[in-house]
Coordinates of C-alpha atoms and ligand atoms in Angstrom, one line a residue:
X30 CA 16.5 14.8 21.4
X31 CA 18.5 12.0 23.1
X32 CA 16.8 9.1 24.3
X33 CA 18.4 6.1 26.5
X34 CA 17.8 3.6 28.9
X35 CA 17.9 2.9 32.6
X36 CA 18.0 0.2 34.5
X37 CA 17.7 2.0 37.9
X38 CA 15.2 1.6 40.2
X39 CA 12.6 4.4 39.6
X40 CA 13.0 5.4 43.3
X41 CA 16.3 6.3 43.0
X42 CA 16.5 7.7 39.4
X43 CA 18.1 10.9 40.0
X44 CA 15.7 13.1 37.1
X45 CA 14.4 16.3 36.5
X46 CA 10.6 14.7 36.0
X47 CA 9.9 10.8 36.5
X48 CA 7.2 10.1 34.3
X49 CA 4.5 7.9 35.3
X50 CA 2.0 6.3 33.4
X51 CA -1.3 5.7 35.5
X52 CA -4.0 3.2 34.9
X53 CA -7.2 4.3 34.8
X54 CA -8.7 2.8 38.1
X55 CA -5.9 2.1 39.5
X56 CA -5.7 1.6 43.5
X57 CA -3.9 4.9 45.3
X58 CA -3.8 2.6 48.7
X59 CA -1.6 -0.2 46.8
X60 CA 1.8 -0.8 44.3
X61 CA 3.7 2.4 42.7
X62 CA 0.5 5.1 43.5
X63 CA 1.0 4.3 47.2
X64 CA 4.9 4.7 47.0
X65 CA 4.5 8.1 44.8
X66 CA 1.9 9.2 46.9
X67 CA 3.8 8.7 50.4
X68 CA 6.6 10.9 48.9
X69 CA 4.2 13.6 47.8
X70 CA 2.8 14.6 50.6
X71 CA -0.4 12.8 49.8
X72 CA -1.4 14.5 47.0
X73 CA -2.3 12.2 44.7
X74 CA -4.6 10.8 46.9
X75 CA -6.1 13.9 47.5
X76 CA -6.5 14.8 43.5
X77 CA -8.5 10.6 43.1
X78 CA -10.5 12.2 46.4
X79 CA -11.6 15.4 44.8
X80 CA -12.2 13.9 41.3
X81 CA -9.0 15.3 39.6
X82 CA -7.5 12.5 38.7
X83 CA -8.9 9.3 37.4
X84 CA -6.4 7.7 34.7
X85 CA -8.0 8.5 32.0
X86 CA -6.0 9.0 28.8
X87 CA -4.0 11.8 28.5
X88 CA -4.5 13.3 31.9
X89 CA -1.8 14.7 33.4
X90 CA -0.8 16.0 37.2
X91 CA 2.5 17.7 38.5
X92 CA 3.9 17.1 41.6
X93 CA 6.8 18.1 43.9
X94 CA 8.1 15.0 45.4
X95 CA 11.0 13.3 48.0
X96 CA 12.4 10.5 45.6
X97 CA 15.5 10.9 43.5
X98 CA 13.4 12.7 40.4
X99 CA 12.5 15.9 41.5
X100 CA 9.1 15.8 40.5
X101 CA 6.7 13.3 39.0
X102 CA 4.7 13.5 36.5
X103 CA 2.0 11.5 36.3
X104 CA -0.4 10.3 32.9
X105 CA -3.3 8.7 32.7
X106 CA -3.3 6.0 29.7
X107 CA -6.8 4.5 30.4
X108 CA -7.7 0.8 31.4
X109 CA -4.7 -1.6 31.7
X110 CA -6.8 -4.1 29.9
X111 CA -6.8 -1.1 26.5
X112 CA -3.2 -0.8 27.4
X113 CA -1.5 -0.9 23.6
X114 CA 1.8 0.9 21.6
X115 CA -1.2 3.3 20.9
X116 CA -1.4 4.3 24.4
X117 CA 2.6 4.6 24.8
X118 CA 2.6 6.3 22.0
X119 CA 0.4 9.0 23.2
X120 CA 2.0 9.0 27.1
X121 CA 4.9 9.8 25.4
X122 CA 3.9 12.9 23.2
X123 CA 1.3 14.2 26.2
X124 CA 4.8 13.7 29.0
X125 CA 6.7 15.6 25.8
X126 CA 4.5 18.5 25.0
X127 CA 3.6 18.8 28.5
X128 CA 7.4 19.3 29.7
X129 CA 8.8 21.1 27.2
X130 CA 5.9 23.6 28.0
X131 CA 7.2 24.3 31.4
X132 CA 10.9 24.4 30.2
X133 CA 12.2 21.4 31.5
X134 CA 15.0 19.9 30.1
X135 CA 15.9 16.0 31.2
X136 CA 13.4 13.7 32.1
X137 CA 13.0 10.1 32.8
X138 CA 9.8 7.5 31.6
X139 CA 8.9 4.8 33.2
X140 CA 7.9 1.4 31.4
X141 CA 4.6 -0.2 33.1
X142 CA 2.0 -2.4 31.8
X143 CA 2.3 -5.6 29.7
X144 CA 3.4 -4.7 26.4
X145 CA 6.2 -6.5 25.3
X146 CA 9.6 -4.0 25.9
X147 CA 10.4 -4.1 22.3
X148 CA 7.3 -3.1 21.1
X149 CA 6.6 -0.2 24.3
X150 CA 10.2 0.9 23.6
X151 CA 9.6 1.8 19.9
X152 CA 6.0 3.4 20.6
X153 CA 7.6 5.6 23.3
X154 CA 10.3 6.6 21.6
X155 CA 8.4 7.3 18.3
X156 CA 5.5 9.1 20.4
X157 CA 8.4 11.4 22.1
X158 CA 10.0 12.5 18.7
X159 CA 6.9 12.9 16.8
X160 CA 6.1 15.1 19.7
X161 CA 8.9 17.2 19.0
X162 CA 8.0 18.9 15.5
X163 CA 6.4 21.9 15.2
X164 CA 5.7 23.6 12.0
X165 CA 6.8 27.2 13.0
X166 CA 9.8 26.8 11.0
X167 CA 9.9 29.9 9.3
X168 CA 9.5 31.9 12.6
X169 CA 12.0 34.5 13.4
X170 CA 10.3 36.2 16.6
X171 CA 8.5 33.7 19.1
X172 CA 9.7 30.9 18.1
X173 CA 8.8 28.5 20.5
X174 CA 12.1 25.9 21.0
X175 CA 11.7 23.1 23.7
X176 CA 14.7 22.9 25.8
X177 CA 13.6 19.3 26.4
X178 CA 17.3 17.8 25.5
X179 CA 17.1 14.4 27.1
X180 CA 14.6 11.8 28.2
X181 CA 15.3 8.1 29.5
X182 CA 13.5 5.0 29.6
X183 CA 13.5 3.1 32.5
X184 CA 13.7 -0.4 32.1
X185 CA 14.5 -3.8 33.9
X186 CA 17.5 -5.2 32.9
X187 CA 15.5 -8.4 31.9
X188 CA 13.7 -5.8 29.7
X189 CA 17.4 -3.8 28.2
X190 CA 18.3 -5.7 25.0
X191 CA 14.6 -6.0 23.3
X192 CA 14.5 -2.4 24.6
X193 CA 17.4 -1.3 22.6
X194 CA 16.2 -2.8 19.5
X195 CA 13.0 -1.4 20.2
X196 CA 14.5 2.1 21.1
X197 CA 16.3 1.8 17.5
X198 CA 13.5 1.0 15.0
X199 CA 11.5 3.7 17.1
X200 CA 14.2 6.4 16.1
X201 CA 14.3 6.1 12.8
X202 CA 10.5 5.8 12.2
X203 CA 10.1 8.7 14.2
X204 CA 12.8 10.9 12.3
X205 CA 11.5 9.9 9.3
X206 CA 8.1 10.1 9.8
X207 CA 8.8 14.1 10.9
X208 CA 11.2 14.5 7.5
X209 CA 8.1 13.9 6.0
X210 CA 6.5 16.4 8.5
X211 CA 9.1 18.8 7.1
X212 CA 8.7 18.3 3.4
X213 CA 5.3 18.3 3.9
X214 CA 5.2 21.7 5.8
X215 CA 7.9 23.5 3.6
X216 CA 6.0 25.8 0.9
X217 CA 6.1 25.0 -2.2
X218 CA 8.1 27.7 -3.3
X219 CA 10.9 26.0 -1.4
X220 CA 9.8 22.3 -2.0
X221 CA 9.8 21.9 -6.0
X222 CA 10.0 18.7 -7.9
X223 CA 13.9 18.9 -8.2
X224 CA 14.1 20.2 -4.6
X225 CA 12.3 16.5 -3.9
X226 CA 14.4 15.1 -5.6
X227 CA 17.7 16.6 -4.1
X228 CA 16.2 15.4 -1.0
X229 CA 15.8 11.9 -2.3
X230 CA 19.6 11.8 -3.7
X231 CA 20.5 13.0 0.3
X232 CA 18.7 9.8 1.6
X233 CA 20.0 7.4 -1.3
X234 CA 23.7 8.8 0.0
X235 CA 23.2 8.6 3.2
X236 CA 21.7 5.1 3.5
X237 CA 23.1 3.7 0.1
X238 CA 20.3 3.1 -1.7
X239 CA 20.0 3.5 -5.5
X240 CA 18.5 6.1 -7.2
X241 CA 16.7 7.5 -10.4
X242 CA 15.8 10.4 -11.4
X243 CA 13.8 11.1 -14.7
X244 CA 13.3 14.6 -16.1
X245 CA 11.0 15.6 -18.4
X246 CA 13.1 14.4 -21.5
X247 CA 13.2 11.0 -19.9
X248 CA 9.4 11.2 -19.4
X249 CA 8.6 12.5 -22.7
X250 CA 10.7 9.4 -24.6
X251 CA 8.4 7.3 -22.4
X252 CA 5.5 8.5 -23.1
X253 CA 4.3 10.2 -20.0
X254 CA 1.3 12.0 -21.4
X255 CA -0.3 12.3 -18.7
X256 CA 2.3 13.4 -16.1
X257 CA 3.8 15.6 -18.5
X258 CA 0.5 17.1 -19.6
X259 CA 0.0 18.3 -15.6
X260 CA 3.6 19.9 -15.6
X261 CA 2.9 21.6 -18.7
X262 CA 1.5 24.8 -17.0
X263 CA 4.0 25.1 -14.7
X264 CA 8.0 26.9 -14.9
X265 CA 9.0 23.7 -12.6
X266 CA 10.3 20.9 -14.2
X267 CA 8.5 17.4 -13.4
X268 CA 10.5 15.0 -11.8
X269 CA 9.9 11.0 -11.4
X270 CA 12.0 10.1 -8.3
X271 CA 12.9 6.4 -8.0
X272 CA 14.7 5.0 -4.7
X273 CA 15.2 1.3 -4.9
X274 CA 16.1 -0.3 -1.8
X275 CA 17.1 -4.2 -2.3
X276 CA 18.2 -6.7 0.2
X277 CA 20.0 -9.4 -1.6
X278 CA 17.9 -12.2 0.2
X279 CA 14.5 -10.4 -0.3
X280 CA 11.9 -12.6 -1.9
X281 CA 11.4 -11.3 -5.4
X282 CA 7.4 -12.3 -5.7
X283 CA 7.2 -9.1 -2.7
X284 CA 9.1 -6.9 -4.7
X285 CA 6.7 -3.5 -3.8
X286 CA 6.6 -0.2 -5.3
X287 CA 5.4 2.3 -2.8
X288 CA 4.1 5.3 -4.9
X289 CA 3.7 8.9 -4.0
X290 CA 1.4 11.8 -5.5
X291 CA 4.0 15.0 -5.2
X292 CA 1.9 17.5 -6.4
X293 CA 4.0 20.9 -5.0
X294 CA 1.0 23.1 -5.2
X295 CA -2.3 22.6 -6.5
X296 CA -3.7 25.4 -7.9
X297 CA -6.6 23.3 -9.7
X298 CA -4.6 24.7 -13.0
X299 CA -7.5 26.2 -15.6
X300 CA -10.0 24.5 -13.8
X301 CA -8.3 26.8 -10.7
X302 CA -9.4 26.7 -7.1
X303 CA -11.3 29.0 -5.0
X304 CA -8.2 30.7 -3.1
X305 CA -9.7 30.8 0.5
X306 CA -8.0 27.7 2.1
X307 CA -5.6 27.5 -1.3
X308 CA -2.3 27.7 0.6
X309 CA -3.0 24.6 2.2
X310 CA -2.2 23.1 -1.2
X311 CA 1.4 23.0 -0.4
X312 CA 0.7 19.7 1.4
X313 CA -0.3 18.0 -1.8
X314 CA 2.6 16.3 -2.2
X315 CA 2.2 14.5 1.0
X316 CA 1.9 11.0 -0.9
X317 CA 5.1 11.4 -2.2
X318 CA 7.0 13.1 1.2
X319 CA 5.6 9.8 3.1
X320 CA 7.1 7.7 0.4
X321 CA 10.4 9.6 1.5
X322 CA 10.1 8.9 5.0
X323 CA 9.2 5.2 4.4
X324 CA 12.1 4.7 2.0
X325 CA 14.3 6.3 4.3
X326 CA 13.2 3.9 6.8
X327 CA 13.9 1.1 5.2
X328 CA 16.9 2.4 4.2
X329 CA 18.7 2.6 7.8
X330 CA 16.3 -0.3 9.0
X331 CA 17.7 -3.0 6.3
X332 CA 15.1 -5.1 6.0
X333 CA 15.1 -8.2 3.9
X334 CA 12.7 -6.5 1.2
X335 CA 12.9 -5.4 -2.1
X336 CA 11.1 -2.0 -2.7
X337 CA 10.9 1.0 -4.9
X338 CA 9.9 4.5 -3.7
X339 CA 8.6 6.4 -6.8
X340 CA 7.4 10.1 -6.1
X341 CA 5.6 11.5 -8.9
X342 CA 6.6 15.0 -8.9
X343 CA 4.8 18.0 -10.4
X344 CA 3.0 21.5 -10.1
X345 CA -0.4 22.1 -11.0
X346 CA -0.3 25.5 -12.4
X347 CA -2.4 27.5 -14.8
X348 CA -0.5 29.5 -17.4
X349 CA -1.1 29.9 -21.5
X350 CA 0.7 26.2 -21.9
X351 CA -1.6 24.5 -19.2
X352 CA -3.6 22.0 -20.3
X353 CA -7.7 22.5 -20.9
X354 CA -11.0 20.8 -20.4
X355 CA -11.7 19.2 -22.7
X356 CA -7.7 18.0 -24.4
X357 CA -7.1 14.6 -24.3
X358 CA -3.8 13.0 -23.3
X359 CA -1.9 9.6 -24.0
X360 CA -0.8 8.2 -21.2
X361 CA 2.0 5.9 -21.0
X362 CA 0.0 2.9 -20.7
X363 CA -1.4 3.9 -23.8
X364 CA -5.1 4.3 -22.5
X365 CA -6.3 8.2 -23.7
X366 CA -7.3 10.7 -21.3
X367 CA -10.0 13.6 -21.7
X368 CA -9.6 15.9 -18.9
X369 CA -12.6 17.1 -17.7
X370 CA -11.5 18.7 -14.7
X371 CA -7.7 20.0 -14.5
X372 CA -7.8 20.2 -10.9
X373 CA -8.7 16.1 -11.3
X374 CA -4.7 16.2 -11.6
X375 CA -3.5 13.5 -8.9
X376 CA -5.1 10.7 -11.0
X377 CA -3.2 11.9 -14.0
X378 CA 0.5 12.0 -12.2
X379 CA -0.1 8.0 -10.4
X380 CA -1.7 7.1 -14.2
X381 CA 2.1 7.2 -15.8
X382 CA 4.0 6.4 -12.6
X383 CA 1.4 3.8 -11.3
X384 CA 2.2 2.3 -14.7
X385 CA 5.8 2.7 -14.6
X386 CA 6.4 0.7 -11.8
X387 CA 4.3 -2.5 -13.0
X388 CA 6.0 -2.2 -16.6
X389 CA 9.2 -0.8 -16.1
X390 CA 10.4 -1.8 -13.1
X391 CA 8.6 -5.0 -12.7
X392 CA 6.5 -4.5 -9.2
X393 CA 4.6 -7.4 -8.0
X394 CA 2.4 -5.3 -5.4
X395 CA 2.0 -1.5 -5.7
X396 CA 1.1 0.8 -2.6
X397 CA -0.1 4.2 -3.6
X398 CA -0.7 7.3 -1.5
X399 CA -2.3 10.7 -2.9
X400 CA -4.0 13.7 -1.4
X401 CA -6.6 12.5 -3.8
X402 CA -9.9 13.9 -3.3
X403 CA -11.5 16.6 -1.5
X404 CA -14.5 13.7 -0.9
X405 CA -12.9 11.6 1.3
X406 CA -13.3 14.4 4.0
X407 CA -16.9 14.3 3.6
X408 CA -16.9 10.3 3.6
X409 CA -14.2 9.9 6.6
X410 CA -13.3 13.2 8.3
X411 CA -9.8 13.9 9.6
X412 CA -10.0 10.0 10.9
X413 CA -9.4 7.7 9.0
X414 CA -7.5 7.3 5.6
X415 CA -9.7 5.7 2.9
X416 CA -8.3 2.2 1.2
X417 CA -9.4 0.7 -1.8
X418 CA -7.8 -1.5 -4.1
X419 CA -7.6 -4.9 -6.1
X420 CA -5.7 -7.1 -3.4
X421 CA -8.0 -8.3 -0.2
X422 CA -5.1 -9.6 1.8
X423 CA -2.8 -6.3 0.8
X424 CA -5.9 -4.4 2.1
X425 CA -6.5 -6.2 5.1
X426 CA -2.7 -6.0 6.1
X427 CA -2.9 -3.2 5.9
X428 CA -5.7 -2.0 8.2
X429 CA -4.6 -4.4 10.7
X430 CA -0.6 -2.6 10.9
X431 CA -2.6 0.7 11.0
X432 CA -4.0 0.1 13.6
X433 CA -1.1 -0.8 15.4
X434 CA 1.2 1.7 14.4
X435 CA -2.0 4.4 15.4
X436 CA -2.8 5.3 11.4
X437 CA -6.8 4.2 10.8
X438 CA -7.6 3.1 7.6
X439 CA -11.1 2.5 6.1
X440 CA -11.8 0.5 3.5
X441 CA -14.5 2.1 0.8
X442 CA -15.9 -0.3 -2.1
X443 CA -14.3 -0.1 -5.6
X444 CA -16.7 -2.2 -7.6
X445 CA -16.7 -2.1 -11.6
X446 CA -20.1 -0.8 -11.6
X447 CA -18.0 3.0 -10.5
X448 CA -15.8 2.2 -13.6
X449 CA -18.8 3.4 -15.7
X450 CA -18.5 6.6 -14.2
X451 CA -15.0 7.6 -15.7
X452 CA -16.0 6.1 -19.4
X453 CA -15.4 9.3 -21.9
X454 CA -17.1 9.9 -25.1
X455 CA -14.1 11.0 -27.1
X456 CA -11.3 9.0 -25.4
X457 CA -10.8 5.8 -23.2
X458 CA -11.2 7.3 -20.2
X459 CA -11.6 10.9 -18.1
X460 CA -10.2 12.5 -15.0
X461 CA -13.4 13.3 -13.5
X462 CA -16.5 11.3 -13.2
X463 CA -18.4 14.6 -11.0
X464 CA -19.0 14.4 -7.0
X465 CA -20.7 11.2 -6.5
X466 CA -18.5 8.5 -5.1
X467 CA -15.5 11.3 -6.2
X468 CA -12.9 8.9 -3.7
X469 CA -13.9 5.8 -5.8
X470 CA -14.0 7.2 -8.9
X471 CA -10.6 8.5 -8.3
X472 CA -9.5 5.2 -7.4
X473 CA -11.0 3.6 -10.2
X474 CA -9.2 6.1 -13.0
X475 CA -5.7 4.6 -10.6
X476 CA -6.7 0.6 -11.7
X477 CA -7.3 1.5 -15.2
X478 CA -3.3 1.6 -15.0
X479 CA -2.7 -0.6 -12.4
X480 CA -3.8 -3.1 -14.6
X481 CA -4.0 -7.2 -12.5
X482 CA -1.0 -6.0 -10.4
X483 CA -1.9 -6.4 -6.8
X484 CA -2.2 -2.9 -6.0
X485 CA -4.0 -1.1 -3.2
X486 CA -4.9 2.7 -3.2
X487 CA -4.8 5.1 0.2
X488 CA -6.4 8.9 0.0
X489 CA -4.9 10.4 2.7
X490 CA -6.5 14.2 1.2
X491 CA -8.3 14.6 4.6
X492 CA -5.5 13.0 7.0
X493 CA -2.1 13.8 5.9
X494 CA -2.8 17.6 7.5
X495 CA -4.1 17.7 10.8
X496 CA -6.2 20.6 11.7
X497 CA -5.7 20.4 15.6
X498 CA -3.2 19.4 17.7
X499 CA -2.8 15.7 18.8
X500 CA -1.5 13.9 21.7
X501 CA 2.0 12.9 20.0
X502 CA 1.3 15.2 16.7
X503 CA 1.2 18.7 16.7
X504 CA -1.2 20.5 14.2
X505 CA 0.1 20.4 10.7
X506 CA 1.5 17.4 9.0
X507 CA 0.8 13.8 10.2
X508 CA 3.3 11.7 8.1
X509 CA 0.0 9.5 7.8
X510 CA 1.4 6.1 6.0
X511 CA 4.9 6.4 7.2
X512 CA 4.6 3.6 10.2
X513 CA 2.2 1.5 8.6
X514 CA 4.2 1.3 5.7
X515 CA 7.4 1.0 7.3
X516 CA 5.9 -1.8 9.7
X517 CA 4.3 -3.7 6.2
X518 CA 7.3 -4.1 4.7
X519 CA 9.1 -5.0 8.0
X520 CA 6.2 -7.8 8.2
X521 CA 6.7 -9.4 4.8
X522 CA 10.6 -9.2 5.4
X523 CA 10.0 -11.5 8.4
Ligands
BES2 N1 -5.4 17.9 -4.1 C1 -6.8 17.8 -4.4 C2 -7.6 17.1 -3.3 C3 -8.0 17.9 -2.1 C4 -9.0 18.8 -2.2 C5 -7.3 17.7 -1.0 C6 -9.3 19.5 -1.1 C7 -7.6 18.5 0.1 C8 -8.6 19.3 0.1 C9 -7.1 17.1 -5.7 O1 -6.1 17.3 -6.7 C10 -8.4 17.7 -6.3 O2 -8.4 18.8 -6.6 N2 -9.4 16.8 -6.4 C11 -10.6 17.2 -6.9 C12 -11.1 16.1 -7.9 C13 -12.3 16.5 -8.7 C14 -12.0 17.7 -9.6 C15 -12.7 15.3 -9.4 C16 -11.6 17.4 -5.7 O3 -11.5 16.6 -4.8 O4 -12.4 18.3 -5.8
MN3 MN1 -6.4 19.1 -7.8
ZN4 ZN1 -4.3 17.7 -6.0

């Protein structure tokens, strides 16, 4: 989809559909509603009259008018006062999905409202191509393709060159955020660990990052017991994908490693999943496929940051070579593991890789992201992403970008009192600690290898997949992390 900006005068913008946002409350007899509603036959005032329209968010009405633009399109984004990149964000998917569905193919927004242009630039265009994916991309037969080619923003020309900027930032988020979509939503039989990692060495050519990918043999010299000992049921090679992207001015005492749980498909392995609702599994290597998208961000964005993108890459299968309840693996760090539970298998991949990027590559703050636990659905719903972790100001930026980039996060305790729960009899530690607390617990096994590196943990198990459709994101993958991670680093560059 194209996206550019106007400086027109929204009168005489010659359009398909004008877009325009509406306040909830807003006067019909004064400003913009009178002008809209003297060239529409006085329907809008009509639709306030009979209670049809109000402003509220998301609301939408159609209308044939006499200006330039064809016909309007009007959205309610709630109180001016509430009026955030949130609110754009959502104007712009609900004016999207609500066009392409009636096959229109050019449209134009308009900017209202007192968010700076930069900001409202980006949040529109990120809202609008979010709003494009859909996750029918294996349909041959009804495959439903919006014709919506083009869509303008219309600006002042005090407003144009923070709009551009904004326009660009909001681009690339966007497109990444829905390669993540993609990889998120491609089955797994098409989305292996080396199938990640081609995709990783596309990105690292196309933005000129570096890259490193270590295969089992690597791992093994290493001493990846614990990563290695998930692959071990599986015909699919492991893979630990490495993107480094480094600014020559960034500060090296902010040098981050973002790191991803790429589990292909969990099966649960020996300790093997019901199958009702098991070929949503394919998603659990969301962590990793938002680690993608952020590094591909950052790759085009250049920010003056220093960050690796590690994806640890494996699938959970059961087979005679799986590992058991009951075996106990060395882990890199050197800390033994007895697995309880094979399907605890997340915990085992971010042990060696968590690890990795403290010892090897020298981290100084460490993000991960895992489809971690079935329990942080029960704690949180489809909501809000739970955050734990060792670093109070990480944490706390954290939530604060969420919420301004429209991903909630929640932070859940991680005090050493749960660390008694994952104590084994036989060996340091084990993968499973039972269904009290599970989301902590699961954090907790993560610190063991995190060791005093600032380090913060986000389970995204019950928000990476939406089960409904959203105002700017369709049913299917969210790309939950991708802004707020994006936006973090973009902070501490600045
Ligand atoms: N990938 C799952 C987490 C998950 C479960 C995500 C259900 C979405 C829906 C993870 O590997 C897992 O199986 N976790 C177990 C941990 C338990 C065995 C300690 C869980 O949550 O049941
Ligand atoms: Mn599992
Ligand atoms: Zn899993």
């Amino acid at each position: 989809m194209e996206i550019t900006l106007l400086t027109d005068a929204y009168e005489s913008v010659v359009t398909d559909v004008l877009v325009v946002p509406v306040f909830e409350g807003e006067d019909v007899e004064t400003g913009i509603l009178q002008v809209l509603n003297a060239q529409s036959q006085g329907i809008i005032a009509s639709l306030y009259e009979r209670q049809e329209l109000h402003g509220k968010a998301n609301e939408t009405a159609y209308l044939p008018t006499n200006l330039a633009a064809r016909r309007v399109l009007l959205v309610g984004v709630g109180k001016a006062e509430k009026y955030t990149a949130n609110q754009l964000r959502q104007l712009a998917g609900t004016a999207v999905r609500t066009l392409a569905k009636k096959g229109v193919t050019q449209a134009a927004i308009l900017l209202r409202g007192d968010v700076p242009p930069q900001i409202a630039t980006q949040a529109l265009t990120e809202g609008a191509i979010l709003a494009t994916f859909e996750i029918g991309s294996y349909k041959t037969v009804d495959k439903e393709e919006s014709k919506l080619a083009s869509i303008s923003i219309i600006v002042t020309p005090e407003q144009l060159t923070t709009a551009k900027e904004g326009l660009r930032v909001g681009r690339i988020v966007g497109e990444s955020a829905n390669l993540t979509r993609e990889l998120v939503n491609t089955p797994s039989g098409d989305m292996t660990p080396s199938d990640m990692a081609a995709c990783a060495e596309k990105i690292a050519d196309a933005t000129g990052m570096k890259i490193d990918i270590l295969d089992e043999e690597r791992m093994e010299a290493l001493g990846m017991g614990a990563l290695l000992g998930v692959a071990r049921g599986s015909n699919e090679e492991a893979r630990l994908i490495v993107l480094e992207y480094a600014h020559p001015d960034a500060l090296e005492s902010d040098a981050v490693a973002l790191v991803g749980k790429g589990i292909t498909f969990d099966s649960g392995g020996i300790s093997i999943k019901p199958s009702e609702g098991m070929e949503k599994m394919k998603y659990d290597m969301a962590g990793a496929a938002t680690v993608m998208g952020t590094m591909r961000a950052l790759g085009y964005l250049k920010p003056k940051a220093r960050v690796w993108g590690i994806m640890a890459c494996a699938e959970n299968m059961p087979s005679g070579t799986a590992i058991k309840p009951g075996d106990v693996l060395r882990s890199m760090a050197g800390k033994t593991i007895e697995v309880i539970n094979t399907d605890a298998e997340g915990r085992l991949v971010l042990a060696d890789a968590v690890f990795y990027a403290r010892e090897i590559l020298g981290a100084k703050k460490i993000v991960d992201l895992a489809t971690l636990t079935g329990a942080v659905g029960i704690a949180l719903g489809p909501v809000y992403a739970a955050l734990l972790g060792t670093c109070q100001q990480m944490i706390e930026e954290l939530i604060v970008v969420g919420r301004q980039t429209g991903e909630n996060y929640w932070q859940l305790p991680l005090d050493e009192e749960y660390g008694e729960q994952i104590r084994s009899d036989i060996a340091d530690v084990k993968n499973s600690a039972g269904r009290p607390a599970g989301t902590i617990t699961g954090a907790y096994f993560i610190r063991e290898f995190a060791g005093d590196t600032p380090w913060v943990h986000i389970d995204i198990a019950s928000t990476a997949w939406y089960n409904e459709n959203k105002p700017y994101i369709s049913k299917g993958p969210s790309a939950i992390g991708v802004r707020t991670l994006t936006q973090w680093v973009l902070n501490m560059a600045n």
